[in-house]
Tab-separated table of C-alpha atoms in Angstrom:
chain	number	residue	atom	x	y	z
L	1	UNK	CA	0.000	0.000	0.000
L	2	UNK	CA	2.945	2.399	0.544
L	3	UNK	CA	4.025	2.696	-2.912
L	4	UNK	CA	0.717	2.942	-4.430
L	5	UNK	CA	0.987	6.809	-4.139
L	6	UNK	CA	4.447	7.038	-6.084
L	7	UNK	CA	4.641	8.701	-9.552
L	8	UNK	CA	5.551	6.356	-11.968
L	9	UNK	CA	9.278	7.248	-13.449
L	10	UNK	CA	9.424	9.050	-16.624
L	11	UNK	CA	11.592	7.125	-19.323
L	12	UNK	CA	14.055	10.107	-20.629
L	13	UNK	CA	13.932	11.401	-23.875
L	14	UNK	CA	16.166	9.573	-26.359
L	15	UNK	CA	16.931	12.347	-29.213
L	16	UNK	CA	19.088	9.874	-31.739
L	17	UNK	CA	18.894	12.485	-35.073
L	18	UNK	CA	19.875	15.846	-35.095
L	19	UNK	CA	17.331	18.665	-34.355
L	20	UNK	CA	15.088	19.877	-36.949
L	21	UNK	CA	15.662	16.297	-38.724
L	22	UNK	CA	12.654	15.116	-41.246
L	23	UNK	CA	11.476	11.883	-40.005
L	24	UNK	CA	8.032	11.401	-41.719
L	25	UNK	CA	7.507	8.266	-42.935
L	26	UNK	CA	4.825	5.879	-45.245
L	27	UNK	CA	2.399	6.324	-47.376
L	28	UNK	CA	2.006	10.459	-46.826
L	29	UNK	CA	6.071	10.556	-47.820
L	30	UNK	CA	5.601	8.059	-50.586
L	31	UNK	CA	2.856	10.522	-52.137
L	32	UNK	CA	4.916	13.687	-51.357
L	33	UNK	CA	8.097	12.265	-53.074
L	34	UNK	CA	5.592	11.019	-56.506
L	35	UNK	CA	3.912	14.933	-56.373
L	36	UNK	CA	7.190	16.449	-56.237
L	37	UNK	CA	8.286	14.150	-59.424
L	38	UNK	CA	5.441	15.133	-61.153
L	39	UNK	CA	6.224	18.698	-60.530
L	40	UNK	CA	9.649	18.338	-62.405
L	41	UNK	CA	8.090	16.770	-64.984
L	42	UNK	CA	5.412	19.315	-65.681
L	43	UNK	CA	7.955	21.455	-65.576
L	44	UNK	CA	9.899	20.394	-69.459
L	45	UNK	CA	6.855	18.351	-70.329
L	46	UNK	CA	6.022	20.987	-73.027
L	47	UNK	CA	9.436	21.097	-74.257
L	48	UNK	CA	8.961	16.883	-75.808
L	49	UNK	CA	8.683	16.162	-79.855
L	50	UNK	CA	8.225	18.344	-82.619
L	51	UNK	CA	6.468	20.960	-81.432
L	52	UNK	CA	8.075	20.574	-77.643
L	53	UNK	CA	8.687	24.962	-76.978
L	54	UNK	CA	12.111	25.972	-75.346
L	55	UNK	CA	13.042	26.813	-72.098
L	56	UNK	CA	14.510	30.642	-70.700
L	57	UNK	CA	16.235	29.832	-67.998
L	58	UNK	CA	18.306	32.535	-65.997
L	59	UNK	CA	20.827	31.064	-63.248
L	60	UNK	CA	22.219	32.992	-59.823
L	61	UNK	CA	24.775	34.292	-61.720
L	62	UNK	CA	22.490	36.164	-64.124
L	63	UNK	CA	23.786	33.704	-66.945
L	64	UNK	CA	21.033	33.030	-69.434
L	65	UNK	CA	20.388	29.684	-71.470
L	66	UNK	CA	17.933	29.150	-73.839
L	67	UNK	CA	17.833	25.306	-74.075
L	68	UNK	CA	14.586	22.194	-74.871
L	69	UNK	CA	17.744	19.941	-74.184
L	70	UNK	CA	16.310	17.751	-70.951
L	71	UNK	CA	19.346	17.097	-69.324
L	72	UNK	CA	20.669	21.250	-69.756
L	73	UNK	CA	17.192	22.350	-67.943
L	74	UNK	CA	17.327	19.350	-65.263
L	75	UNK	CA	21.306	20.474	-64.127
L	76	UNK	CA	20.084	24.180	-64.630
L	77	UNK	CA	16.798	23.693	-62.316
L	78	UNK	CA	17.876	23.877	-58.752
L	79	UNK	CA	16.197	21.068	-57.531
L	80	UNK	CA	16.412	20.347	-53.747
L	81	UNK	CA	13.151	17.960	-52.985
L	82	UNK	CA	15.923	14.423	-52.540
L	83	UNK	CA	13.572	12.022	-54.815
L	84	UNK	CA	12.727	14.922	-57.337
L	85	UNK	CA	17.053	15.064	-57.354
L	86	UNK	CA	16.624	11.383	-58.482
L	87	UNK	CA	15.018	12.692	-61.971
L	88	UNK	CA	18.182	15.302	-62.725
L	89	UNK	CA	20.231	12.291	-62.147
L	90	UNK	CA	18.368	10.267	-64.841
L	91	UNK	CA	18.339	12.347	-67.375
L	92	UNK	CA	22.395	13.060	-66.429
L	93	UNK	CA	22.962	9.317	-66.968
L	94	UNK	CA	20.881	9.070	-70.215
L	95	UNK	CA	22.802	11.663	-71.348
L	96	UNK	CA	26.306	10.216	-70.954
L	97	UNK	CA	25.563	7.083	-72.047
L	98	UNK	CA	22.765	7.584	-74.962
L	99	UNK	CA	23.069	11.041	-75.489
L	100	UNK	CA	19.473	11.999	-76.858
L	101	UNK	CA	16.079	11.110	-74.799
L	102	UNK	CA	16.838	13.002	-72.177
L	103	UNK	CA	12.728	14.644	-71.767
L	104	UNK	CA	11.513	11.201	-72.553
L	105	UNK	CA	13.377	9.412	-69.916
L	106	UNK	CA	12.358	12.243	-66.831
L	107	UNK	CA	8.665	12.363	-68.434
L	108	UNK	CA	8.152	8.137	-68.518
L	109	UNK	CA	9.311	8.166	-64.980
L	110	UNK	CA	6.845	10.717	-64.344
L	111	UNK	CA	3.922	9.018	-65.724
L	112	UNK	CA	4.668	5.867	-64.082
L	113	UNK	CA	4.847	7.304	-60.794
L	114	UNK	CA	1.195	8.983	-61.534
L	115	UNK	CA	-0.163	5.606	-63.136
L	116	UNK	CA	0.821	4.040	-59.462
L	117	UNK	CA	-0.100	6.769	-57.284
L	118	UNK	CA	-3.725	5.561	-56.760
L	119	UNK	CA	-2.235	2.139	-55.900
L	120	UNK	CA	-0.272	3.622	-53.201
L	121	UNK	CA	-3.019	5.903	-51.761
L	122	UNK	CA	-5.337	2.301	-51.779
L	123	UNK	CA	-2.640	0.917	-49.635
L	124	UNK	CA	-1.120	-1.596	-52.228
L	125	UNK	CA	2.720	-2.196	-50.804
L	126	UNK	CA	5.288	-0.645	-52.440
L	127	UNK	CA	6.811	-4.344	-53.323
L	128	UNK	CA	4.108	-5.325	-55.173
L	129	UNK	CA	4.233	-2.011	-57.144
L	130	UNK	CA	7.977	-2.659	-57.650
L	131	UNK	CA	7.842	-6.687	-58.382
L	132	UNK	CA	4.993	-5.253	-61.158
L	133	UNK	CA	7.245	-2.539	-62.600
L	134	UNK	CA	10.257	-5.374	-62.700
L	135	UNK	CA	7.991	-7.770	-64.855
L	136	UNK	CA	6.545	-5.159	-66.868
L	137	UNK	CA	10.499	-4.167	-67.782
L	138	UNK	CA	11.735	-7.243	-68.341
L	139	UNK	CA	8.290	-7.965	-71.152
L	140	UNK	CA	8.691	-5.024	-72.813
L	141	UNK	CA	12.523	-5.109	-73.130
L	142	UNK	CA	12.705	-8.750	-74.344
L	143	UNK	CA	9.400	-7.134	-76.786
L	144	UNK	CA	11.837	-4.191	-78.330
L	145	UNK	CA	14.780	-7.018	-78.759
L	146	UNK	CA	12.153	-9.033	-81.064
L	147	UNK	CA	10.874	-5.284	-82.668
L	148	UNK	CA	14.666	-4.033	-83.613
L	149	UNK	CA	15.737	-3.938	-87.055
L	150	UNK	CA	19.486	-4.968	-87.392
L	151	UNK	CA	21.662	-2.743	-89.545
L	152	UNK	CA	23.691	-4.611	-92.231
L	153	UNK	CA	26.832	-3.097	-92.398
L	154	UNK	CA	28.113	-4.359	-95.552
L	155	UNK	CA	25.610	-2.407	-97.537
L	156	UNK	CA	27.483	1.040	-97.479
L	157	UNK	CA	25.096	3.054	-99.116
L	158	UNK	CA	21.526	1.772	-97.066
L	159	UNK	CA	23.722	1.928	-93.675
L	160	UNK	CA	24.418	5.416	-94.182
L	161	UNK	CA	20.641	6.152	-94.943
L	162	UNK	CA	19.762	4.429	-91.778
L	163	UNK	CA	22.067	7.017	-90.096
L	164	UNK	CA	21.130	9.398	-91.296
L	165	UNK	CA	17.307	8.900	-90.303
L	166	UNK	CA	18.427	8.265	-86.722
L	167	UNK	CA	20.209	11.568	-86.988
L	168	UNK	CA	17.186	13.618	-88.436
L	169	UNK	CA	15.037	11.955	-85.573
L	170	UNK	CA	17.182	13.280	-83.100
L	171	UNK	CA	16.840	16.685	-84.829
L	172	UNK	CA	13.609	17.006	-85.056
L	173	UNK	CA	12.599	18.751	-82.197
L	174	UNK	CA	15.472	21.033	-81.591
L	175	UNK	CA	16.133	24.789	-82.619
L	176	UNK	CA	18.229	23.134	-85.896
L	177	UNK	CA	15.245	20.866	-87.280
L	178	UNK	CA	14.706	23.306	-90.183
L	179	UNK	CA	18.013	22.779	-91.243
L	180	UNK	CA	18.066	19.563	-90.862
L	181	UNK	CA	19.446	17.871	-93.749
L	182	UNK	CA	22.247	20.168	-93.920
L	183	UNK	CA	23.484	18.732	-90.176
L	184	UNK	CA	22.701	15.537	-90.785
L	185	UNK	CA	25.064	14.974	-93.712
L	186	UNK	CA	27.733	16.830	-91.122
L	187	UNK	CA	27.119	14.643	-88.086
L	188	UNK	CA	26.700	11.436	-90.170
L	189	UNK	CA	30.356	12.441	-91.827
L	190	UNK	CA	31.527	13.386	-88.811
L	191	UNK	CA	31.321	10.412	-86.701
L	192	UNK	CA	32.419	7.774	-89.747
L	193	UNK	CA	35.553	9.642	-89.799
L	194	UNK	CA	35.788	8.624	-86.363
L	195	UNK	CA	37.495	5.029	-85.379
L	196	UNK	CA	34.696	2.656	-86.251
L	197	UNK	CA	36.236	0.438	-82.967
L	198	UNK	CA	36.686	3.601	-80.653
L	199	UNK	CA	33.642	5.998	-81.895
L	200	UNK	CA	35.619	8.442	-79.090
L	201	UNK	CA	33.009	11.510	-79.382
L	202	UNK	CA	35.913	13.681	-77.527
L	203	UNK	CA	37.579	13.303	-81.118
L	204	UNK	CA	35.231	15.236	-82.814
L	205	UNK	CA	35.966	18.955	-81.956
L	206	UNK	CA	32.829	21.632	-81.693
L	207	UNK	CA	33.962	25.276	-82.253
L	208	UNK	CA	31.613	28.400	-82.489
L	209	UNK	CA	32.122	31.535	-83.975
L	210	UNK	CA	29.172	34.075	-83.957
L	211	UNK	CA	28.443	35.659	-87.421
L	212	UNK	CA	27.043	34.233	-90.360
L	213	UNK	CA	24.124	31.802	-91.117
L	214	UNK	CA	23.818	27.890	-89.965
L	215	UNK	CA	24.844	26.765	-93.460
L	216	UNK	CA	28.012	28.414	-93.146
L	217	UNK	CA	28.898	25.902	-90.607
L	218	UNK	CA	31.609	23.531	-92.070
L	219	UNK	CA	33.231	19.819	-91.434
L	220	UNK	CA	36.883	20.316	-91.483
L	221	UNK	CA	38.415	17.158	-92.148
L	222	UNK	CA	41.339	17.428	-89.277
L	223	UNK	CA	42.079	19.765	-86.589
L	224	UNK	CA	40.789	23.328	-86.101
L	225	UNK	CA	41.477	25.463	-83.183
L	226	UNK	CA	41.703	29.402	-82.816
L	227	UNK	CA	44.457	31.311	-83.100
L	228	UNK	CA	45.759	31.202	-79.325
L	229	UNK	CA	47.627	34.628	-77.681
L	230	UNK	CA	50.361	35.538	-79.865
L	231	UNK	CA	53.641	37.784	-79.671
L	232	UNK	CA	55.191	40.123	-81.893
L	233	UNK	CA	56.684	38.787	-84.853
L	234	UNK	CA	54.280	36.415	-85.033
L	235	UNK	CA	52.800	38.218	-88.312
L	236	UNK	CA	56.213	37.098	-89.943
L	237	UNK	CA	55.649	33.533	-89.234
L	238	UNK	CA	54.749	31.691	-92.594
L	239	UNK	CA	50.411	30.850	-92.371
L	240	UNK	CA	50.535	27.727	-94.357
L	241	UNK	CA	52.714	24.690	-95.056
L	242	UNK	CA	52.245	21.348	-97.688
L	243	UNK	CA	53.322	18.251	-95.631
L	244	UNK	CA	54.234	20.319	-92.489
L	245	UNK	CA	56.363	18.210	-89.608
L	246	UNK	CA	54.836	18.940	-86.751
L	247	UNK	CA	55.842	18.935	-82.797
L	248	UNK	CA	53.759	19.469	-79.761
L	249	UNK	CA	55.581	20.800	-76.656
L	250	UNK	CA	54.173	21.553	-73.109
L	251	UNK	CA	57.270	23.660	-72.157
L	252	UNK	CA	57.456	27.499	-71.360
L	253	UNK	CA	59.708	28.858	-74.499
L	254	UNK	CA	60.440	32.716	-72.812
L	255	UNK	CA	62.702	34.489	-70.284
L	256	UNK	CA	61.132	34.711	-67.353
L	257	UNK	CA	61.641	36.419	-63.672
L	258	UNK	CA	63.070	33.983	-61.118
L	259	UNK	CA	59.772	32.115	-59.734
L	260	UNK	CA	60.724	31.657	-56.172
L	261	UNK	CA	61.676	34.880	-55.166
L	262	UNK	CA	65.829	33.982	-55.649
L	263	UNK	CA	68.350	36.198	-54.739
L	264	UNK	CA	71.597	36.372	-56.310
L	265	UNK	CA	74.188	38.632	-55.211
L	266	UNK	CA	76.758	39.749	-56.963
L	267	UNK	CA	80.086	42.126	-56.673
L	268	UNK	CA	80.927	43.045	-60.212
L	269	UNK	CA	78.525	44.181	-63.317
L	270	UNK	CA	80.181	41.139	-65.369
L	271	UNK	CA	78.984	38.897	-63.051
L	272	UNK	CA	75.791	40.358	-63.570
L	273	UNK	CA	76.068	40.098	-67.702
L	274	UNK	CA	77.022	36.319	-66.801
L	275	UNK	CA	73.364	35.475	-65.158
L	276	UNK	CA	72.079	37.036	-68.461
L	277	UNK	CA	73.551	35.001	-70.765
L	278	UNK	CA	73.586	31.694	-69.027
L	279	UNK	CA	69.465	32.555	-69.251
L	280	UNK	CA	69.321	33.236	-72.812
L	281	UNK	CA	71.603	30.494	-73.502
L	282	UNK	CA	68.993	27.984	-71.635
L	283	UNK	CA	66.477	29.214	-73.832
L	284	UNK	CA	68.445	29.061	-76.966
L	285	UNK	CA	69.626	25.620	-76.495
L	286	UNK	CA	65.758	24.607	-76.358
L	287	UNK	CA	64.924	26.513	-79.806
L	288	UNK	CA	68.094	25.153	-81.592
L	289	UNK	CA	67.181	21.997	-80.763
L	290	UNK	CA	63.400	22.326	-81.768
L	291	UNK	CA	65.196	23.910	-85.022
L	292	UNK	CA	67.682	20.848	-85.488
L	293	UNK	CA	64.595	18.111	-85.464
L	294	UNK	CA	63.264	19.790	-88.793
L	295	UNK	CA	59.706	21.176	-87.826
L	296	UNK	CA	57.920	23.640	-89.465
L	297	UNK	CA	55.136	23.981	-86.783
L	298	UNK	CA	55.620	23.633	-82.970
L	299	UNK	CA	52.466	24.053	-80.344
L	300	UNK	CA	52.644	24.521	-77.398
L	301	UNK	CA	50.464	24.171	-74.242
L	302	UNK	CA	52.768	26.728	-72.333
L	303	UNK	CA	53.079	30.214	-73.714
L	304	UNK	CA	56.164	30.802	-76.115
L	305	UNK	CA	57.178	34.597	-75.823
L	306	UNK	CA	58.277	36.788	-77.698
L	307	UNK	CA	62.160	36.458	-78.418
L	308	UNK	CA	60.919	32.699	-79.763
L	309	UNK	CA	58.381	33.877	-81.919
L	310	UNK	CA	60.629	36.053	-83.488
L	311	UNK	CA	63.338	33.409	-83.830
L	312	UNK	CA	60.996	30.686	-85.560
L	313	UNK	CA	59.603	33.526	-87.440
L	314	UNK	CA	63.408	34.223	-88.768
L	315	UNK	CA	63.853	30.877	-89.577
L	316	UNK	CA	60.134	30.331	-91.237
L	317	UNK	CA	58.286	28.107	-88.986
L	318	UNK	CA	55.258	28.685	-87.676
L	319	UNK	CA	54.724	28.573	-83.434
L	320	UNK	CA	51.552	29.004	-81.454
L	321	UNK	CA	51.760	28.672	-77.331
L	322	UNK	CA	48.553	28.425	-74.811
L	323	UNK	CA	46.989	25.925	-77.075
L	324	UNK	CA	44.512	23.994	-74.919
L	325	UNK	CA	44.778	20.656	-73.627
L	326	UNK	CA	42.242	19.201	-75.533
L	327	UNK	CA	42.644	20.919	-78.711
L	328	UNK	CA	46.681	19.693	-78.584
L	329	UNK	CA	45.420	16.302	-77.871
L	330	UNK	CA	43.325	15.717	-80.920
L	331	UNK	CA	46.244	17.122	-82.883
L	332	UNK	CA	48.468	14.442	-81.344
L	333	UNK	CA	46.022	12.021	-82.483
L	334	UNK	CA	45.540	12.953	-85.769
L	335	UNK	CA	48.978	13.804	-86.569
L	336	UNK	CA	50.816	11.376	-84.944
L	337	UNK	CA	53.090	13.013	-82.717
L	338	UNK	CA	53.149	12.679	-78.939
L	339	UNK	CA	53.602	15.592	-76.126
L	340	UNK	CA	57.245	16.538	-75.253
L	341	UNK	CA	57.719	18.008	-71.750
L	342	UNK	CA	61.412	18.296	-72.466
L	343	UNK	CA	63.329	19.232	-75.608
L	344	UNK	CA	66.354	17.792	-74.645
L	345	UNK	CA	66.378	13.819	-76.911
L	346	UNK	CA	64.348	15.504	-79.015
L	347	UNK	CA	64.227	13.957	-82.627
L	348	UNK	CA	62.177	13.835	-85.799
L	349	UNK	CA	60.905	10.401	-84.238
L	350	UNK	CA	58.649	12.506	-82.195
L	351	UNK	CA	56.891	14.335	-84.680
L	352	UNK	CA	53.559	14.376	-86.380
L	353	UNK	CA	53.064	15.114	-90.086
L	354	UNK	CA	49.642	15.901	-92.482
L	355	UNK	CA	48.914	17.234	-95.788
L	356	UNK	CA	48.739	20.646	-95.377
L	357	UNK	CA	48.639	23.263	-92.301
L	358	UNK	CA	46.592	26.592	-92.862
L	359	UNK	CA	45.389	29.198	-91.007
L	360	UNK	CA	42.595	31.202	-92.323
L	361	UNK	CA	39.909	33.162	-91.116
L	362	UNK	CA	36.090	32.657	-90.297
L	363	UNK	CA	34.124	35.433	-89.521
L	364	UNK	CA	35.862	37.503	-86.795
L	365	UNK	CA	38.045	34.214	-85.755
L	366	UNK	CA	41.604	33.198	-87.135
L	367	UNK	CA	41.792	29.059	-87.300
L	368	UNK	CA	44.617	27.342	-87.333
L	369	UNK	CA	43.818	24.212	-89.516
L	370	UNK	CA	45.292	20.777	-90.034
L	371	UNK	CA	43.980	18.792	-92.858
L	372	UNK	CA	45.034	15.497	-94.389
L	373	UNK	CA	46.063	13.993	-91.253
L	374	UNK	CA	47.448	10.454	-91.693
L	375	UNK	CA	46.055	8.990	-88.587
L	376	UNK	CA	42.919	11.090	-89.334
L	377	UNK	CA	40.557	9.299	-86.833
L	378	UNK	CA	39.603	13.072	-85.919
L	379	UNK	CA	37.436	15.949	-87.388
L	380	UNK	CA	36.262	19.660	-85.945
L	381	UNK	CA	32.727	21.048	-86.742
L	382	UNK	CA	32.838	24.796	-86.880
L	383	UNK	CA	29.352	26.344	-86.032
L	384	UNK	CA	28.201	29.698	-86.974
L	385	UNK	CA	24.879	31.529	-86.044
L	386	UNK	CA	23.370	34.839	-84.492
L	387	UNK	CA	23.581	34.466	-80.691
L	388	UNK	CA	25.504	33.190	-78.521
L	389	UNK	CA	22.924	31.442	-76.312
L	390	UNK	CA	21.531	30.233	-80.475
L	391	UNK	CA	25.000	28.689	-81.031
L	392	UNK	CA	25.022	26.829	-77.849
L	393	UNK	CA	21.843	25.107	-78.562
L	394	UNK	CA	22.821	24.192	-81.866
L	395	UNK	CA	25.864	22.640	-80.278
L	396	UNK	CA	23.992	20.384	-77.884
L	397	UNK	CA	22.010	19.586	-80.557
L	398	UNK	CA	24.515	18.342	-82.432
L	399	UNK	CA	26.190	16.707	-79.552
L	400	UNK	CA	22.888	14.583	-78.446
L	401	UNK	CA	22.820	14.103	-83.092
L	402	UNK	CA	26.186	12.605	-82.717
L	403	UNK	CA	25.623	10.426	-79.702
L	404	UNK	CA	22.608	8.527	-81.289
L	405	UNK	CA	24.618	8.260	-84.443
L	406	UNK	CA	27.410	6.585	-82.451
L	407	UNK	CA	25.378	4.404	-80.730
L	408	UNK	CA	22.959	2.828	-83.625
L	409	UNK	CA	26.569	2.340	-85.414
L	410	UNK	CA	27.646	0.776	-81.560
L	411	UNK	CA	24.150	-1.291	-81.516
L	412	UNK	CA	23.387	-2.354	-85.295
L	413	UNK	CA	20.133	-2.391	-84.319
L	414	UNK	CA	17.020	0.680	-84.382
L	415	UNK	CA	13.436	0.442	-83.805
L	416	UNK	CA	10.983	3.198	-85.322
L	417	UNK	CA	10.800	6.485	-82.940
L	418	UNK	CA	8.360	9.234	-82.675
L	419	UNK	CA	5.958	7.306	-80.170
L	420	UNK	CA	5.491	4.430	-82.592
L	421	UNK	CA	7.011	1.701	-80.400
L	422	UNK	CA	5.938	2.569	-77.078
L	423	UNK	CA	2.548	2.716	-78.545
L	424	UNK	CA	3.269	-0.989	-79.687
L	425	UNK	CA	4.899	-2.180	-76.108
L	426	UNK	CA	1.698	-0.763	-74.463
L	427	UNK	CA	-0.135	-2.528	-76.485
L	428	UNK	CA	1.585	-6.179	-75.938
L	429	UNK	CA	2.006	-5.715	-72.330
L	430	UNK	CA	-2.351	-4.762	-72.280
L	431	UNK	CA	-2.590	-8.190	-73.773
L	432	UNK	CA	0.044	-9.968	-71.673
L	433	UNK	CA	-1.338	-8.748	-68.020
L	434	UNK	CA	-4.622	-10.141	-69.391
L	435	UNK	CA	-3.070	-13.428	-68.753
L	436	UNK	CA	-1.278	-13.126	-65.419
L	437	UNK	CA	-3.548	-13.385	-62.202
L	438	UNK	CA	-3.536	-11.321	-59.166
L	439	UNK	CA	-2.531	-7.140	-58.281
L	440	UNK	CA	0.325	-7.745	-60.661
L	441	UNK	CA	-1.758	-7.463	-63.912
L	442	UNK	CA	-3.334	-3.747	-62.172
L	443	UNK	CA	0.267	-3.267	-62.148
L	444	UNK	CA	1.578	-4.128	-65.358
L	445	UNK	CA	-1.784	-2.250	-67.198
L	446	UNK	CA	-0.805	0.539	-65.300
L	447	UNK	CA	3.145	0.387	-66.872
L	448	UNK	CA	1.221	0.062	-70.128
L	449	UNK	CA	-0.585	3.122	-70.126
L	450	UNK	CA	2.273	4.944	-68.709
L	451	UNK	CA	3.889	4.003	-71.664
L	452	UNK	CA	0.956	5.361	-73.967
């Protein structure tokens, strides 16, 4: 009887996750995540097919991009909502590995999340909706393997009209669908100059110059890269060569200050004069040697100053410095030369040759051009156009053009677009969840008209 009075103890409060910490759970999270989904994909729903409109989209920094490229307005939309972050990261994957199909990808998800949110509001489990979706994939994929049309790739002329169509598809709702035959010639050309093993997209160079009309664009058969920073004497410098030899360099060819601050102390002026000349001597040695392996052009990713440029330009060869990494890699590759980071052992071993070495000038831009390369596996599309933000979408255009070409040549085998065969897989899997029993059939109807 004595204790009967006695409070009971109060167990303490166990905080495990950090203040302020979201911990809502179930169904009302399940339907929060599918809304907020739905939200990014009623956001670039209207930018899909032909008619799909584009996108103004103006970032923190005041940057502006004009874009109906999925993947561009998914990074460019500052999504914070964790499963709506999901859909960005989609339509980033689709774009690295397919290229194109970046709305459609964002959008399907979408629509299969609506088709299922009634089941989760009814209280079907989430594993049955998943173990649906699973069954539903694996139908309509093993479907699309028995739809595809292999490409025969001895037939030259009908494999390059097959390309070509997969190109134009790809074209046909961006900014560059009314010149579309024009590009599609360029991107089919462009990627079977390519290695046919490879298909290495980095080897196909995009460079924009604003000016002119889209059909001024041009294919140049090679390397192309702007004229980089130059010295004086560099107006001496021959502009073109026939069968140049060519050597690529990532060393600093000028006199420069002491880096680290070193101080030398000296008694008499000679002394001084001595320090001089050892330093123009270390920098002679390097051109002399350049000199004695017989180039005509040397690049450089380090800038070459000015006493160089005037010393190739006295002995008529050509020199540009700051050329960028990737711009001196694809002229590695197509020339056949390799990076020196020393000019000491230097020998004609080490240099690259082609045809013939220009430079010439488009629109407001001086190129530097190298054509007729012997290990040619590389080529440079020049783009011109009105605006800058214009140019850039005809550049991802081309890019997501060039991906799909790459991978039906990758594949060998297409299936018909614009809505045609996911009208056709809705249709099968209709039939097919007609004969399996139970919530899975609700399930796989419900893929199906996602799918239409």
């Amino acid at each position: 009887m004595a204790g009967r009075g006695q409070v009971p103890m109060m167990q303490p409060q166990v905080i495990v996750l950090k203040e302020g910490t979201d911990t809502s759970q179930g169904v009302p999270q399940l339907l929060s995540n599918i809304s907020a989904c739905l939200a990014i994909c009623d956001t670039i729903r209207t930018t899909l097919g032909p008619r799909g409109m584009d996108k103004l989209i103006v970032d923190a920094q005041g940057r502006v991009t004009i874009s109906n490229d999925g993947a561009t307005i998914m990074k460019l939309l500052d999504v914070v909502q964790p499963a709506a972050r999901t859909l960005v990261d989609i339509a980033r994957a689709q774009d690295a590995e397919v290229g194109d199909g970046t709305t459609s990808v964002v959008l399907l998800a979408g629509e299969l999340l609506k088709e299922v949110k009634d089941f989760v509001e009814e209280g079907v489990s989430s594993q049955v909706i998943i173990r649906g979706f699973r069954k539903a994939a694996e139908l309509a994929i093993n479907h699309i393997k028995e739809l595809a049309v292999s490409i025969d790739r001895s037939d030259k002329a009908e494999m390059r009209s097959l390309l070509e169509k997969c190109a134009a598809t790809s074209m046909n709702s961006k900014l560059i669908g009314s010149q579309q035959e024009f590009f599609t010639k360029m991107v089919v050309d462009a990627v079977l100059r390519l290695d046919q093993e490879e298909l290495n997209e980095d080897m196909i160079g995009i460079k924009k110059i604003a000016g002119g009309a889209m059909q001024d664009s041009l294919l140049v058969d090679g390397v192309a890269f702007k004229k980089s920073f130059s010295y004086a004497g560099f107006e001496q410098q021959p502009k073109s060569f026939d069968n140049p030899r060519i050597v690529c360099l990532n060393v600093e060819l000028e006199l420069k200050a002491e880096k680290d601050n070193a101080e030398v102390r000296v008694d008499r002026v000679s002394e001084y004069q001595a320090i001089v000349d050892a330093e123009w001597k270390i920098i002679f040695d390097k051109l002399d040697a350049i000199m004695a392996t017989g180039a005509n052009v040397v690049l450089s990713r380090l800038p070459i100053g000015d006493l160089a440029t005037q010393y190739f330009a006295d002995r008529n060869v050509f020199c540009a410095g700051r050329v960028t990494k990737d711009d001196l890699e694809r002229v590695c590759e197509a020339t056949g030369c390799r990076v020196q980071s020393t000019t000491s052992d230097l020998t004609a071993a080490h240099l690259g040759n082609c045809e013939r070495f220009e430079e010439c000038q488009i629109g407001g831009q001086r190129f530097n051009m190298f054509r007729g390369c012997p290990q040619a596996k590389t080529c440079t599309i020049i783009l011109r156009g009105g605006a800058e933000q214009f140019i850039d979408e005809v550049e991802r255009s081309l890019h997501d053009s060039i991906m799909i070409v790459r991978r039906a040549i990758k594949n060998q085998t297409v299936v018909a677009g614009g809505g045609a065969i996911e009208m056709e897989l809705s249709r099968y899997l209709r039939e097919t969840a007609r004969q399996i029993e139970g919530k899975q059939q609700l399930i796989i109807t419900a893929f199906a008209k996602a799918l239409e």
